[in-house]
């Protein structure tokens, strides 16, 4: 079966992660790299002797007209997503897009509608749905191996906040970061949310000056009675803290942090363990690889998309409710 040939938009942390996965997959190749700082992309292509062309975001005609390109993979800033998705779909290219599809519910729905019209897949890469340990927990929950689900607890803390220049264009912590944990809660709960309450603080004055927050706790009550507690923060000096706990009638399932090494040291005065991973690219490489392989399965007719239009829109609706709760400093009932 022919390889799926990609055009890669963006070449930052996520662009590099996806590039590596494309290069190591026997079912994929890259033909174009789109980057504002084109010299960086050109150097990578030259260093690895790739048969790929580099261009800038203002010179895309050749890419869109290239019949060898089957799909685009979008890792560029959110503000670029909507036009790239639209133009790619109209050029008969499938779309793999880092979240969010767009920054608004209406425009996101319109992108999905266009994908349906031109009969090309539009994949929202919510990578935690593809992390093997989280998948194992969900499978056990769906099969009720430990009885009925009662409580979901998600901890998600960055080692350090991103640059203020990023914060200013991120859409805020809920939209930029917490959305992953909200989607995880929706994925696990097996029900629609009934109400949400958010407590938010900004300890960093620079982040506060942007009208944003660096520490949030979200409580979601679902219609089936399940409660989810999401704690998301921009700062955790000890590492990239990613934990999941689910409580059921007959027991508990827990996913702990992945450590950066396997050597534990035990001395008379005490013991030490390796630190946890420091960055999302170290914590989730298996998820990024798995979501690419899933997309390739979809492209080759072996699978249907595991993140559908309604999944994306439900997460965005929950984000909007969280933002309303922060503004009101009170619980918010979900709109029906």
mmCIF file of C-alpha atoms in Angstrom, residues 87-265:
data_model
loop_
_atom_site.group_PDB
_atom_site.id
_atom_site.type_symbol
_atom_site.label_atom_id
_atom_site.label_comp_id
_atom_site.label_asym_id
_atom_site.label_seq_id
_atom_site.Cartn_x
_atom_site.Cartn_y
_atom_site.Cartn_z
ATOM 1 C CA UNK A 87 -7.450 25.460 2.068
ATOM 2 C CA UNK A 88 -6.108 21.942 2.626
ATOM 3 C CA UNK A 89 -9.537 20.328 2.518
ATOM 4 C CA UNK A 90 -10.438 22.273 -0.615
ATOM 5 C CA UNK A 91 -7.184 21.008 -2.150
ATOM 6 C CA UNK A 92 -8.305 17.427 -1.418
ATOM 7 C CA UNK A 93 -5.853 16.898 1.457
ATOM 8 C CA UNK A 94 -6.738 15.089 4.674
ATOM 9 C CA UNK A 95 -5.997 17.037 7.865
ATOM 10 C CA UNK A 96 -4.234 16.005 11.069
ATOM 11 C CA UNK A 97 -4.392 19.020 13.411
ATOM 12 C CA UNK A 98 -2.967 19.676 16.831
ATOM 13 C CA UNK A 99 -5.637 21.027 19.164
ATOM 14 C CA UNK A 100 -7.521 23.224 18.830
ATOM 15 C CA UNK A 101 -9.090 22.933 15.406
ATOM 16 C CA UNK A 102 -9.923 26.633 15.726
ATOM 17 C CA UNK A 103 -10.443 28.981 18.662
ATOM 18 C CA UNK A 104 -14.249 29.134 18.326
ATOM 19 C CA UNK A 105 -17.051 26.565 18.345
ATOM 20 C CA UNK A 106 -18.784 27.883 15.207
ATOM 21 C CA UNK A 107 -15.638 27.930 13.066
ATOM 22 C CA UNK A 108 -14.611 24.500 14.353
ATOM 23 C CA UNK A 109 -18.001 23.074 13.401
ATOM 24 C CA UNK A 110 -17.670 24.705 9.969
ATOM 25 C CA UNK A 111 -14.304 22.994 9.431
ATOM 26 C CA UNK A 112 -15.846 19.617 10.237
ATOM 27 C CA UNK A 113 -18.768 20.340 7.935
ATOM 28 C CA UNK A 114 -16.366 21.136 5.100
ATOM 29 C CA UNK A 115 -14.413 17.931 5.765
ATOM 30 C CA UNK A 116 -17.649 15.966 5.539
ATOM 31 C CA UNK A 117 -18.596 17.770 2.318
ATOM 32 C CA UNK A 118 -15.302 17.029 0.551
ATOM 33 C CA UNK A 119 -15.118 13.555 2.128
ATOM 34 C CA UNK A 120 -11.683 13.973 3.686
ATOM 35 C CA UNK A 121 -10.823 13.147 7.331
ATOM 36 C CA UNK A 122 -10.255 15.951 9.838
ATOM 37 C CA UNK A 123 -8.456 14.637 12.920
ATOM 38 C CA UNK A 124 -8.197 16.595 16.162
ATOM 39 C CA UNK A 125 -5.080 15.200 17.841
ATOM 40 C CA UNK A 126 -6.192 14.876 21.458
ATOM 41 C CA UNK A 127 -3.145 12.797 22.269
ATOM 42 C CA UNK A 128 -4.069 11.601 25.750
ATOM 43 C CA UNK A 129 -6.754 9.387 24.223
ATOM 44 C CA UNK A 130 -3.865 7.487 22.626
ATOM 45 C CA UNK A 131 -1.547 7.144 25.641
ATOM 46 C CA UNK A 132 -1.374 3.365 26.312
ATOM 47 C CA UNK A 133 -1.829 3.566 30.101
ATOM 48 C CA UNK A 134 -4.797 5.918 29.870
ATOM 49 C CA UNK A 135 -6.287 3.640 27.200
ATOM 50 C CA UNK A 136 -5.903 0.674 29.541
ATOM 51 C CA UNK A 137 -7.709 2.537 32.334
ATOM 52 C CA UNK A 138 -10.540 3.538 30.036
ATOM 53 C CA UNK A 139 -10.967 -0.017 28.764
ATOM 54 C CA UNK A 140 -11.298 -1.291 32.321
ATOM 55 C CA UNK A 141 -13.760 1.489 33.173
ATOM 56 C CA UNK A 142 -15.903 0.838 30.096
ATOM 57 C CA UNK A 143 -15.975 -2.900 30.882
ATOM 58 C CA UNK A 144 -16.808 -2.112 34.535
ATOM 59 C CA UNK A 145 -14.060 -4.458 35.701
ATOM 60 C CA UNK A 146 -13.973 -2.603 39.026
ATOM 61 C CA UNK A 147 -17.681 -1.816 39.122
ATOM 62 C CA UNK A 148 -19.288 1.523 38.405
ATOM 63 C CA UNK A 149 -17.150 4.633 38.075
ATOM 64 C CA UNK A 150 -17.544 7.200 40.856
ATOM 65 C CA UNK A 151 -14.672 9.687 40.789
ATOM 66 C CA UNK A 152 -12.046 10.897 38.313
ATOM 67 C CA UNK A 153 -9.001 12.832 39.539
ATOM 68 C CA UNK A 154 -6.635 14.361 36.982
ATOM 69 C CA UNK A 155 -3.398 16.138 37.883
ATOM 70 C CA UNK A 156 -1.630 18.063 35.121
ATOM 71 C CA UNK A 157 1.238 20.412 35.999
ATOM 72 C CA UNK A 158 3.908 21.903 33.769
ATOM 73 C CA UNK A 159 7.482 22.193 34.977
ATOM 74 C CA UNK A 160 7.537 25.916 34.146
ATOM 75 C CA UNK A 161 5.222 28.362 32.396
ATOM 76 C CA UNK A 162 5.657 29.093 28.702
ATOM 77 C CA UNK A 163 6.973 32.507 27.599
ATOM 78 C CA UNK A 164 4.664 35.462 28.161
ATOM 79 C CA UNK A 165 4.605 35.986 24.393
ATOM 80 C CA UNK A 166 2.949 32.556 24.154
ATOM 81 C CA UNK A 167 0.571 33.209 27.064
ATOM 82 C CA UNK A 168 -0.711 36.335 25.313
ATOM 83 C CA UNK A 169 -1.843 34.369 22.248
ATOM 84 C CA UNK A 170 -2.714 31.038 23.907
ATOM 85 C CA UNK A 171 -6.371 31.736 24.626
ATOM 86 C CA UNK A 172 -5.799 31.208 28.350
ATOM 87 C CA UNK A 173 -4.844 28.214 30.482
ATOM 88 C CA UNK A 174 -8.277 26.572 30.226
ATOM 89 C CA UNK A 175 -8.292 26.656 26.447
ATOM 90 C CA UNK A 176 -4.590 26.013 25.998
ATOM 91 C CA UNK A 177 -3.866 23.387 28.645
ATOM 92 C CA UNK A 178 -6.832 22.295 30.776
ATOM 93 C CA UNK A 179 -8.781 21.282 27.662
ATOM 94 C CA UNK A 180 -6.727 18.060 27.585
ATOM 95 C CA UNK A 181 -7.893 17.165 31.094
ATOM 96 C CA UNK A 182 -11.479 18.148 30.345
ATOM 97 C CA UNK A 183 -11.419 15.900 27.278
ATOM 98 C CA UNK A 184 -9.944 13.100 29.393
ATOM 99 C CA UNK A 185 -12.808 13.489 31.858
ATOM 100 C CA UNK A 186 -15.401 13.399 29.069
ATOM 101 C CA UNK A 187 -13.713 10.343 27.547
ATOM 102 C CA UNK A 188 -13.711 8.426 30.832
ATOM 103 C CA UNK A 189 -17.029 9.491 32.378
ATOM 104 C CA UNK A 190 -19.331 7.948 29.793
ATOM 105 C CA UNK A 191 -21.809 10.767 30.297
ATOM 106 C CA UNK A 192 -22.395 14.414 29.492
ATOM 107 C CA UNK A 193 -21.489 17.103 32.062
ATOM 108 C CA UNK A 194 -24.280 18.625 34.120
ATOM 109 C CA UNK A 195 -22.406 21.436 35.868
ATOM 110 C CA UNK A 196 -18.888 22.795 36.295
ATOM 111 C CA UNK A 197 -17.125 24.975 38.843
ATOM 112 C CA UNK A 198 -13.652 26.460 38.472
ATOM 113 C CA UNK A 199 -11.427 28.040 41.071
ATOM 114 C CA UNK A 200 -8.545 29.933 39.432
ATOM 115 C CA UNK A 201 -5.549 31.921 40.658
ATOM 116 C CA UNK A 202 -2.648 33.799 39.071
ATOM 117 C CA UNK A 203 0.473 33.698 41.243
ATOM 118 C CA UNK A 204 2.748 35.027 38.498
ATOM 119 C CA UNK A 205 2.130 38.774 38.095
ATOM 120 C CA UNK A 206 3.137 38.677 34.432
ATOM 121 C CA UNK A 207 0.539 36.001 33.731
ATOM 122 C CA UNK A 208 -2.010 37.945 35.785
ATOM 123 C CA UNK A 209 -1.304 41.035 33.669
ATOM 124 C CA UNK A 210 -2.388 39.019 30.619
ATOM 125 C CA UNK A 211 -5.752 38.301 32.268
ATOM 126 C CA UNK A 212 -4.820 34.649 32.621
ATOM 127 C CA UNK A 213 -4.234 32.162 35.438
ATOM 128 C CA UNK A 214 -1.493 29.721 36.350
ATOM 129 C CA UNK A 215 -3.388 27.452 38.762
ATOM 130 C CA UNK A 216 -6.911 26.093 38.292
ATOM 131 C CA UNK A 217 -9.078 23.435 39.898
ATOM 132 C CA UNK A 218 -12.119 22.271 37.934
ATOM 133 C CA UNK A 219 -14.959 20.218 39.404
ATOM 134 C CA UNK A 220 -17.315 18.597 36.909
ATOM 135 C CA UNK A 221 -20.562 16.847 37.855
ATOM 136 C CA UNK A 222 -21.768 14.463 35.161
ATOM 137 C CA UNK A 223 -25.352 13.436 34.520
ATOM 138 C CA UNK A 224 -24.618 9.838 35.561
ATOM 139 C CA UNK A 225 -23.401 11.063 38.961
ATOM 140 C CA UNK A 226 -19.668 10.761 38.265
ATOM 141 C CA UNK A 227 -17.566 13.634 39.615
ATOM 142 C CA UNK A 228 -14.290 14.719 38.030
ATOM 143 C CA UNK A 229 -11.683 16.840 39.793
ATOM 144 C CA UNK A 230 -9.115 18.399 37.469
ATOM 145 C CA UNK A 231 -6.091 20.232 38.836
ATOM 146 C CA UNK A 232 -3.989 22.039 36.242
ATOM 147 C CA UNK A 233 -1.048 24.360 36.849
ATOM 148 C CA UNK A 234 1.741 26.094 34.980
ATOM 149 C CA UNK A 235 4.452 25.470 37.612
ATOM 150 C CA UNK A 236 5.739 22.299 39.285
ATOM 151 C CA UNK A 237 9.476 22.676 40.027
ATOM 152 C CA UNK A 238 10.008 18.900 40.360
ATOM 153 C CA UNK A 239 8.896 17.992 36.814
ATOM 154 C CA UNK A 240 6.053 17.530 34.341
ATOM 155 C CA UNK A 241 3.455 16.048 36.674
ATOM 156 C CA UNK A 242 0.827 13.922 34.909
ATOM 157 C CA UNK A 243 -1.300 11.601 37.031
ATOM 158 C CA UNK A 244 -4.700 9.975 36.771
ATOM 159 C CA UNK A 245 -6.833 8.277 39.396
ATOM 160 C CA UNK A 246 -10.278 6.728 38.982
ATOM 161 C CA UNK A 247 -12.338 5.397 41.871
ATOM 162 C CA UNK A 248 -14.908 2.672 41.231
ATOM 163 C CA UNK A 249 -17.220 0.593 43.438
ATOM 164 C CA UNK A 250 -14.701 -2.230 43.825
ATOM 165 C CA UNK A 251 -11.387 -0.436 43.747
ATOM 166 C CA UNK A 252 -9.190 2.212 42.220
ATOM 167 C CA UNK A 253 -7.087 2.566 39.060
ATOM 168 C CA UNK A 254 -4.083 4.858 39.040
ATOM 169 C CA UNK A 255 -1.583 6.065 36.432
ATOM 170 C CA UNK A 256 1.565 7.514 37.957
ATOM 171 C CA UNK A 257 4.283 9.704 36.475
ATOM 172 C CA UNK A 258 6.900 8.291 34.136
ATOM 173 C CA UNK A 259 10.409 8.697 35.478
ATOM 174 C CA UNK A 260 13.422 9.799 33.469
ATOM 175 C CA UNK A 261 15.501 6.771 34.489
ATOM 176 C CA UNK A 262 15.356 3.346 36.118
ATOM 177 C CA UNK A 263 18.167 3.653 38.674
ATOM 178 C CA UNK A 264 17.042 4.008 42.295
ATOM 179 C CA UNK A 265 19.732 4.669 44.912
#
